Amino acid sequence: MEIVDDSIETTGIRNRKPVTMQHPKADVDDDCKPTANDAKRRSKNERLDTDDEPSKVHGDGFEAAYQSSAINREEGDDERFSFSVNVRLNGASIGLLLLSFVTRFYRITHPGGVVFDEIHFGKFVSLYLKNTFYFDQHPPLGKLLIAGAAGAVGYSGNFEFPKIGSEYDASVPIFALRFVPALCGSLLAPIVYSILRQVKLGQGISILGGLLIIFDNALLTHSRFILMESMLLFFAALGILMVLKFVQAQPFSGRWWALGALAASCLTAAVLVKFVGFYSYLLAVYIMGRHVWMELPDRRRSSAPRLVLKVVASIVLMVSVSIAVYLACFYVHFATLYKAGPHDNVMTSAFQASLEGGLASITKGQPLRIQHGSQVTLKHTHGRVCWLHSHTHVYPVKYADGRGSSHQQQVTCYGFKDVNNWWIVKRPTRDSLMVEDEPDYIEDGDVVQLVHGVTSRALNSHDVASPMSPLCQEVACYIDYNISMPANLLWKVELLNAKESSGKWHAITSQVRLVHVNTTAALKFTGDQLPDWGFNQFEVAADRRQYTIDTIWNVEEHRYTQHKDKKDVLSKLLATEMIPTEPTRVSFWSKLYELQLKMLLHSDKVESHMYSSEPHEWPLLDKGIAYWIDGASNAQVHLLGNLVLWYSATLAIVLYVAFLVFYLVRRRRQCFDLEPTEWDRFRAGGEIFLAGYLIHYLPYFFVERTLFLYNYLPALLFKVLLLCFVIDHCQRVLQKFVDRRSPVVSTIFRAILTVWFAGLLYFFRRYSVLSYGTTALSADDVLELRLKDTWDLIVHKP
């Protein structure tokens, strides 16, 4: 099925006078001067090209048809406020969809156990169905869609997804869980076909593009399991298709608004599956910016005010729709996950307290306002979950690098609840640590001391370098060694959200920065792990660069220190202000802001993985990933791409760049090998696909986290599109410049293409056993499949 615009057909061009462009009248070399034969050949070739390129209007390649039809509209009826959608059942699209559907859904319930990252995404889906909060650094849309499909068939989410290879029990609807990824993977081929048609490639080449998507083993594998990439590619490709249609639609018409809204929705959906979908959004911005740039010289079609209005309207439309879709997705996410779960400790105490059965049930009944004599635990608010901690052990006299320490009592950040996490808030002017009859509340700007509850030593900092962060000051609990190192025990309370509590320091909700009075350095979680002498806990230091998120803390647990002789003090104080016994209410906007911050800052830093790979290894498929293996039969699922396709697509990038450089040099010499329309078409389509490839590939060279082959799949999509574009251009070049002199060359080229495609089909069929995992393999079979030494295929059985 394909949405088309009748205005782009050739019938709208016949009544318009052709627009021609004269080549610059400069001196040219003899070998560049057109001859009579050249003119005849050009005339013939122009007639041959009419099937695939009906419009010969000079402009932006595939935008030429739009330009001419837009002028016709201006000359005829005003269609700015009309809206029509023509749905055409395209046989090629339907055929590609059916073939793709068969390959993706064939025995989709096999394997009947957990495959690779299904261990993660399956857990998230189960938590959705149990309304239990979870944290994932990727956005929620993909998991929401799968959860919706699974919930529709009655799945309760009780399976735990314990490990890779664990067999699913009878309650798990395997087909429903894998349905959405498989459906998105099936729809990708006809979308690629439509994209290629949209840039005015012939139907044959466009069908070839869809077939290349179908017969790539990596795309097949990732479409068959509870994984995110097929959904990411589907929304990204559909968004790019809608953008290509959007820039060719009549501005301000109903179709224009609808296509813009669809493009923004799809591109935002790609971002909501995985944040790397933002690269596709950047490509869409590039396409629209390029379109505007090509329109600038045409004053007859676009006056300056109209062009500015169009640009502003496009920006407003895309941004507003994107924001609406993004917010709607997270609104559903929060509305669904309203119960506390195992992942909620990643969030702030206030967020946890808003969940049903969460922190509010633990801290229920504790005092709200901090005062002199309050016993508190201080939690690091953003980033890693840990609490300010101390113990009787001291810093070593000298560190491994030879630097000396204060030899004071260690202060760390500990990732578990512990009795050593408790501190007592004390006024510097008072000796007693007990609360009194009259509350002495701590407010924003007050100076306090923090006394460690177990060791009774006060929090201190001084001009000694921190053990792991030498640019910061060491933080310790002060021990009086009588060695002329004075105690600097004063800390200023700075409440970041003081307005919300009228300047009062509250448990749970107040975000506090503790600034050392003597040195103006703020108490900071550095993120560095201490050696064995620090029990591998995390370093706490004092940093004069105060305004970072790592200097933000909040009181999580709170109680008052009781006076020995006044047992009624606690009950009296507890009767004044209490943390609500019901879950704390946190606004949607506060939750959204916090979760976005956590998702961007929190990442699972896997130091190494036997199947990880580097970006330079991806284009030539140097390494795959083992997803699943049957220990009894060696049947396995292993992520590998179609070697023939990946190598030829990599070669296509080189060829396109070579063509581009060649033409640019020739044009610099006043040798115009391509007609203006053909040149613009070559530049436009190729630049878009090449830009798409580079935008989706190059950023990974600057990523520090562990990467895998599947990170390359979005770039592969655009590399396949560029491959089709290069093949089409080679055919056109042969038709224009070679066929008349040596027709056998075109025959050889078609024969090469036939052999190449046959090899691609052979590789797909041979290695499909690693995509489906249904075929028992002997050790020899596995070794025969190992074409590269770097392919770590697994053998469990001789």
mmCIF file of C-alpha atoms in Angstrom, residues 470-677:
data_model
loop_
_atom_site.group_PDB
_atom_site.id
_atom_site.type_symbol
_atom_site.label_atom_id
_atom_site.label_comp_id
_atom_site.label_asym_id
_atom_site.label_seq_id
_atom_site.Cartn_x
_atom_site.Cartn_y
_atom_site.Cartn_z
ATOM 1 C CA PRO A 470 43.505 15.247 43.567
ATOM 2 C CA LEU A 471 41.887 18.470 42.329
ATOM 3 C CA CYS A 472 39.282 18.148 45.071
ATOM 4 C CA GLN A 473 39.649 18.306 48.847
ATOM 5 C CA GLU A 474 39.563 15.276 51.074
ATOM 6 C CA VAL A 475 36.434 14.842 53.207
ATOM 7 C CA ALA A 476 36.785 12.995 56.508
ATOM 8 C CA CYS A 477 35.437 12.746 60.004
ATOM 9 C CA TYR A 478 37.740 14.735 62.246
ATOM 10 C CA ILE A 479 40.095 13.023 64.677
ATOM 11 C CA ASP A 480 42.134 15.280 66.986
ATOM 12 C CA TYR A 481 45.670 13.941 66.596
ATOM 13 C CA ASN A 482 47.109 17.132 68.156
ATOM 14 C CA ILE A 483 49.266 17.694 65.075
ATOM 15 C CA SER A 484 48.293 21.286 64.304
ATOM 16 C CA MET A 485 45.508 20.284 61.862
ATOM 17 C CA PRO A 486 42.522 22.312 63.065
ATOM 18 C CA ALA A 487 38.947 21.106 62.816
ATOM 19 C CA ASN A 488 36.923 22.709 60.012
ATOM 20 C CA LEU A 489 33.498 21.313 60.812
ATOM 21 C CA LEU A 490 31.090 23.979 59.562
ATOM 22 C CA TRP A 491 28.800 23.411 56.563
ATOM 23 C CA LYS A 492 26.344 25.844 55.050
ATOM 24 C CA VAL A 493 22.926 24.495 54.019
ATOM 25 C CA GLU A 494 21.872 25.644 50.538
ATOM 26 C CA LEU A 495 18.411 24.475 49.488
ATOM 27 C CA LEU A 496 18.103 24.326 45.701
ATOM 28 C CA ASN A 497 14.307 24.197 45.786
ATOM 29 C CA ALA A 498 13.859 26.451 48.801
ATOM 30 C CA LYS A 499 10.762 28.151 47.336
ATOM 31 C CA GLU A 500 8.811 24.879 47.423
ATOM 32 C CA SER A 501 9.282 24.598 51.193
ATOM 33 C CA SER A 502 9.405 28.335 52.088
ATOM 34 C CA GLY A 503 13.072 28.034 52.881
ATOM 35 C CA LYS A 504 12.629 25.108 55.308
ATOM 36 C CA TRP A 505 14.787 21.982 55.066
ATOM 37 C CA HIS A 506 12.416 19.054 54.518
ATOM 38 C CA ALA A 507 13.090 15.350 54.421
ATOM 39 C CA ILE A 508 12.552 13.579 51.082
ATOM 40 C CA THR A 509 11.702 16.605 48.934
ATOM 41 C CA SER A 510 14.373 19.227 49.695
ATOM 42 C CA GLN A 511 17.465 19.112 47.491
ATOM 43 C CA VAL A 512 20.420 20.374 49.506
ATOM 44 C CA ARG A 513 23.979 21.416 48.723
ATOM 45 C CA LEU A 514 26.370 21.381 51.692
ATOM 46 C CA VAL A 515 29.091 24.018 51.276
ATOM 47 C CA HIS A 516 32.170 23.904 53.482
ATOM 48 C CA VAL A 517 32.351 27.277 55.234
ATOM 49 C CA ASN A 518 36.159 27.477 55.514
ATOM 50 C CA THR A 519 36.960 26.610 51.886
ATOM 51 C CA THR A 520 33.653 27.243 49.993
ATOM 52 C CA ALA A 521 33.905 23.728 48.535
ATOM 53 C CA ALA A 522 30.721 21.662 48.171
ATOM 54 C CA LEU A 523 30.289 18.081 49.377
ATOM 55 C CA LYS A 524 30.480 15.972 46.211
ATOM 56 C CA PHE A 525 30.055 12.394 45.011
ATOM 57 C CA THR A 526 32.943 12.024 42.551
ATOM 58 C CA GLY A 527 31.954 8.689 41.021
ATOM 59 C CA ASP A 528 35.436 7.215 41.540
ATOM 60 C CA GLN A 529 35.737 3.904 43.349
ATOM 61 C CA LEU A 530 38.149 3.600 46.244
ATOM 62 C CA PRO A 531 40.729 0.783 46.399
ATOM 63 C CA ASP A 532 40.627 -2.125 48.812
ATOM 64 C CA TRP A 533 41.573 0.096 51.755
ATOM 65 C CA GLY A 534 38.283 1.942 51.154
ATOM 66 C CA PHE A 535 36.360 -1.331 50.716
ATOM 67 C CA ASN A 536 35.669 -0.387 47.081
ATOM 68 C CA GLN A 537 33.094 2.156 48.155
ATOM 69 C CA PHE A 538 32.727 5.439 46.273
ATOM 70 C CA GLU A 539 34.730 8.552 46.947
ATOM 71 C CA VAL A 540 33.261 11.651 48.550
ATOM 72 C CA ALA A 541 35.240 14.892 48.216
ATOM 73 C CA ALA A 542 34.776 18.642 48.472
ATOM 74 C CA ASP A 543 34.885 20.588 45.221
ATOM 75 C CA ARG A 544 35.089 24.357 44.812
ATOM 76 C CA ARG A 545 33.148 23.915 41.576
ATOM 77 C CA GLN A 546 29.909 23.847 43.486
ATOM 78 C CA TYR A 547 27.292 23.934 40.773
ATOM 79 C CA THR A 548 27.202 20.375 39.495
ATOM 80 C CA ILE A 549 24.528 17.732 39.955
ATOM 81 C CA ASP A 550 26.975 15.567 41.917
ATOM 82 C CA THR A 551 26.894 18.059 44.801
ATOM 83 C CA ILE A 552 23.143 17.602 45.349
ATOM 84 C CA TRP A 553 21.864 15.492 48.269
ATOM 85 C CA ASN A 554 18.567 14.906 50.022
ATOM 86 C CA VAL A 555 17.474 13.532 53.374
ATOM 87 C CA GLU A 556 15.809 10.169 52.856
ATOM 88 C CA GLU A 557 15.259 8.734 56.348
ATOM 89 C CA HIS A 558 14.730 11.000 59.320
ATOM 90 C CA ARG A 559 14.079 10.683 63.035
ATOM 91 C CA TYR A 560 14.592 12.860 66.091
ATOM 92 C CA THR A 561 17.234 12.161 68.726
ATOM 93 C CA GLN A 562 15.345 11.645 72.026
ATOM 94 C CA HIS A 563 16.445 13.228 75.293
ATOM 95 C CA LYS A 564 17.079 10.595 77.932
ATOM 96 C CA ASP A 565 14.981 12.377 80.543
ATOM 97 C CA LYS A 566 12.155 13.560 78.301
ATOM 98 C CA LYS A 567 10.416 10.594 76.777
ATOM 99 C CA ASP A 568 7.472 12.721 75.670
ATOM 100 C CA VAL A 569 9.599 14.938 73.406
ATOM 101 C CA LEU A 570 9.446 12.570 70.430
ATOM 102 C CA SER A 571 5.684 12.111 70.550
ATOM 103 C CA LYS A 572 5.218 15.857 70.905
ATOM 104 C CA LEU A 573 7.372 16.634 67.892
ATOM 105 C CA LEU A 574 5.865 13.870 65.796
ATOM 106 C CA ALA A 575 2.471 15.384 66.355
ATOM 107 C CA THR A 576 3.450 18.666 64.688
ATOM 108 C CA GLU A 577 4.482 17.877 61.120
ATOM 109 C CA MET A 578 4.639 14.476 59.489
ATOM 110 C CA ILE A 579 5.537 13.078 56.119
ATOM 111 C CA PRO A 580 2.174 12.067 54.633
ATOM 112 C CA THR A 581 1.132 8.484 55.177
ATOM 113 C CA GLU A 582 -0.204 8.447 51.615
ATOM 114 C CA PRO A 583 2.170 8.426 48.627
ATOM 115 C CA THR A 584 3.751 11.822 48.052
ATOM 116 C CA ARG A 585 2.380 13.619 45.018
ATOM 117 C CA VAL A 586 4.978 14.545 42.415
ATOM 118 C CA SER A 587 3.879 16.407 39.301
ATOM 119 C CA PHE A 588 4.192 14.882 35.845
ATOM 120 C CA TRP A 589 6.671 17.585 34.890
ATOM 121 C CA SER A 590 8.900 16.875 37.890
ATOM 122 C CA LYS A 591 8.857 13.154 37.122
ATOM 123 C CA LEU A 592 9.567 13.781 33.454
ATOM 124 C CA TYR A 593 12.500 16.080 34.183
ATOM 125 C CA GLU A 594 14.022 13.684 36.687
ATOM 126 C CA LEU A 595 13.641 10.625 34.485
ATOM 127 C CA GLN A 596 15.146 12.403 31.457
ATOM 128 C CA LEU A 597 18.110 13.435 33.580
ATOM 129 C CA LYS A 598 18.591 9.907 34.909
ATOM 130 C CA MET A 599 18.301 8.370 31.442
ATOM 131 C CA LEU A 600 20.963 10.694 30.051
ATOM 132 C CA LEU A 601 23.363 10.359 32.975
ATOM 133 C CA HIS A 602 22.835 6.779 34.062
ATOM 134 C CA SER A 603 24.418 4.148 31.853
ATOM 135 C CA ASP A 604 25.425 0.590 32.471
ATOM 136 C CA LYS A 605 29.133 0.720 31.783
ATOM 137 C CA VAL A 606 29.944 -2.808 30.708
ATOM 138 C CA GLU A 607 33.708 -2.871 30.785
ATOM 139 C CA SER A 608 34.069 -5.669 28.264
ATOM 140 C CA HIS A 609 32.016 -8.301 26.514
ATOM 141 C CA MET A 610 33.226 -11.181 24.408
ATOM 142 C CA TYR A 611 30.801 -10.252 21.619
ATOM 143 C CA SER A 612 31.278 -6.483 21.731
ATOM 144 C CA SER A 613 32.802 -4.806 18.685
ATOM 145 C CA GLU A 614 34.182 -1.485 17.518
ATOM 146 C CA PRO A 615 32.650 0.750 14.808
ATOM 147 C CA HIS A 616 35.519 0.145 12.378
ATOM 148 C CA GLU A 617 34.691 -3.586 12.451
ATOM 149 C CA TRP A 618 31.074 -3.179 11.366
ATOM 150 C CA PRO A 619 31.172 -2.276 7.631
ATOM 151 C CA LEU A 620 32.992 -5.513 6.742
ATOM 152 C CA LEU A 621 31.165 -7.648 9.299
ATOM 153 C CA ASP A 622 34.191 -8.697 11.288
ATOM 154 C CA LYS A 623 32.252 -9.873 14.314
ATOM 155 C CA GLY A 624 28.793 -11.208 15.142
ATOM 156 C CA ILE A 625 26.887 -11.858 18.361
ATOM 157 C CA ALA A 626 25.751 -15.193 19.822
ATOM 158 C CA TYR A 627 22.067 -14.838 20.774
ATOM 159 C CA TRP A 628 21.024 -18.375 21.695
ATOM 160 C CA ILE A 629 22.224 -21.962 21.409
ATOM 161 C CA ASP A 630 20.710 -25.369 21.932
ATOM 162 C CA GLY A 631 23.329 -27.317 23.877
ATOM 163 C CA ALA A 632 21.996 -30.642 22.603
ATOM 164 C CA SER A 633 21.963 -29.980 18.844
ATOM 165 C CA ASN A 634 24.176 -26.908 18.294
ATOM 166 C CA ALA A 635 21.184 -25.186 16.702
ATOM 167 C CA GLN A 636 21.828 -21.530 17.370
ATOM 168 C CA VAL A 637 20.855 -17.952 16.708
ATOM 169 C CA HIS A 638 23.838 -15.790 15.814
ATOM 170 C CA LEU A 639 23.675 -12.213 14.567
ATOM 171 C CA LEU A 640 25.439 -12.000 11.219
ATOM 172 C CA GLY A 641 24.598 -9.844 8.228
ATOM 173 C CA ASN A 642 24.505 -10.949 4.611
ATOM 174 C CA LEU A 643 28.202 -10.784 3.754
ATOM 175 C CA VAL A 644 27.553 -10.189 0.032
ATOM 176 C CA LEU A 645 25.221 -7.280 0.759
ATOM 177 C CA TRP A 646 27.389 -5.674 3.435
ATOM 178 C CA TYR A 647 30.545 -5.745 1.305
ATOM 179 C CA SER A 648 28.829 -4.508 -1.856
ATOM 180 C CA ALA A 649 27.058 -1.743 0.075
ATOM 181 C CA THR A 650 30.390 -0.651 1.531
ATOM 182 C CA LEU A 651 31.806 -0.620 -2.007
ATOM 183 C CA ALA A 652 28.824 1.494 -3.104
ATOM 184 C CA ILE A 653 29.844 4.236 -0.679
ATOM 185 C CA VAL A 654 33.301 4.316 -2.225
ATOM 186 C CA LEU A 655 31.831 4.350 -5.749
ATOM 187 C CA TYR A 656 29.406 7.157 -5.008
ATOM 188 C CA VAL A 657 32.135 9.332 -3.533
ATOM 189 C CA ALA A 658 34.368 8.514 -6.513
ATOM 190 C CA PHE A 659 31.581 9.432 -8.960
ATOM 191 C CA LEU A 660 30.933 12.661 -7.083
ATOM 192 C CA VAL A 661 34.587 13.701 -7.062
ATOM 193 C CA PHE A 662 34.947 12.781 -10.735
ATOM 194 C CA TYR A 663 31.931 14.852 -11.783
ATOM 195 C CA LEU A 664 32.978 17.811 -9.654
ATOM 196 C CA VAL A 665 36.451 17.847 -11.196
ATOM 197 C CA ARG A 666 35.007 17.518 -14.679
ATOM 198 C CA ARG A 667 32.513 20.303 -14.086
ATOM 199 C CA ARG A 668 35.322 22.461 -12.799
ATOM 200 C CA ARG A 669 36.934 21.900 -16.192
ATOM 201 C CA GLN A 670 33.661 22.978 -17.850
ATOM 202 C CA CYS A 671 32.914 19.383 -18.892
ATOM 203 C CA PHE A 672 29.235 18.700 -18.191
ATOM 204 C CA ASP A 673 28.809 14.944 -18.458
ATOM 205 C CA LEU A 674 25.308 14.971 -16.940
ATOM 206 C CA GLU A 675 22.334 17.059 -17.890
ATOM 207 C CA PRO A 676 21.343 19.629 -15.245
ATOM 208 C CA THR A 677 18.352 17.625 -14.050
#
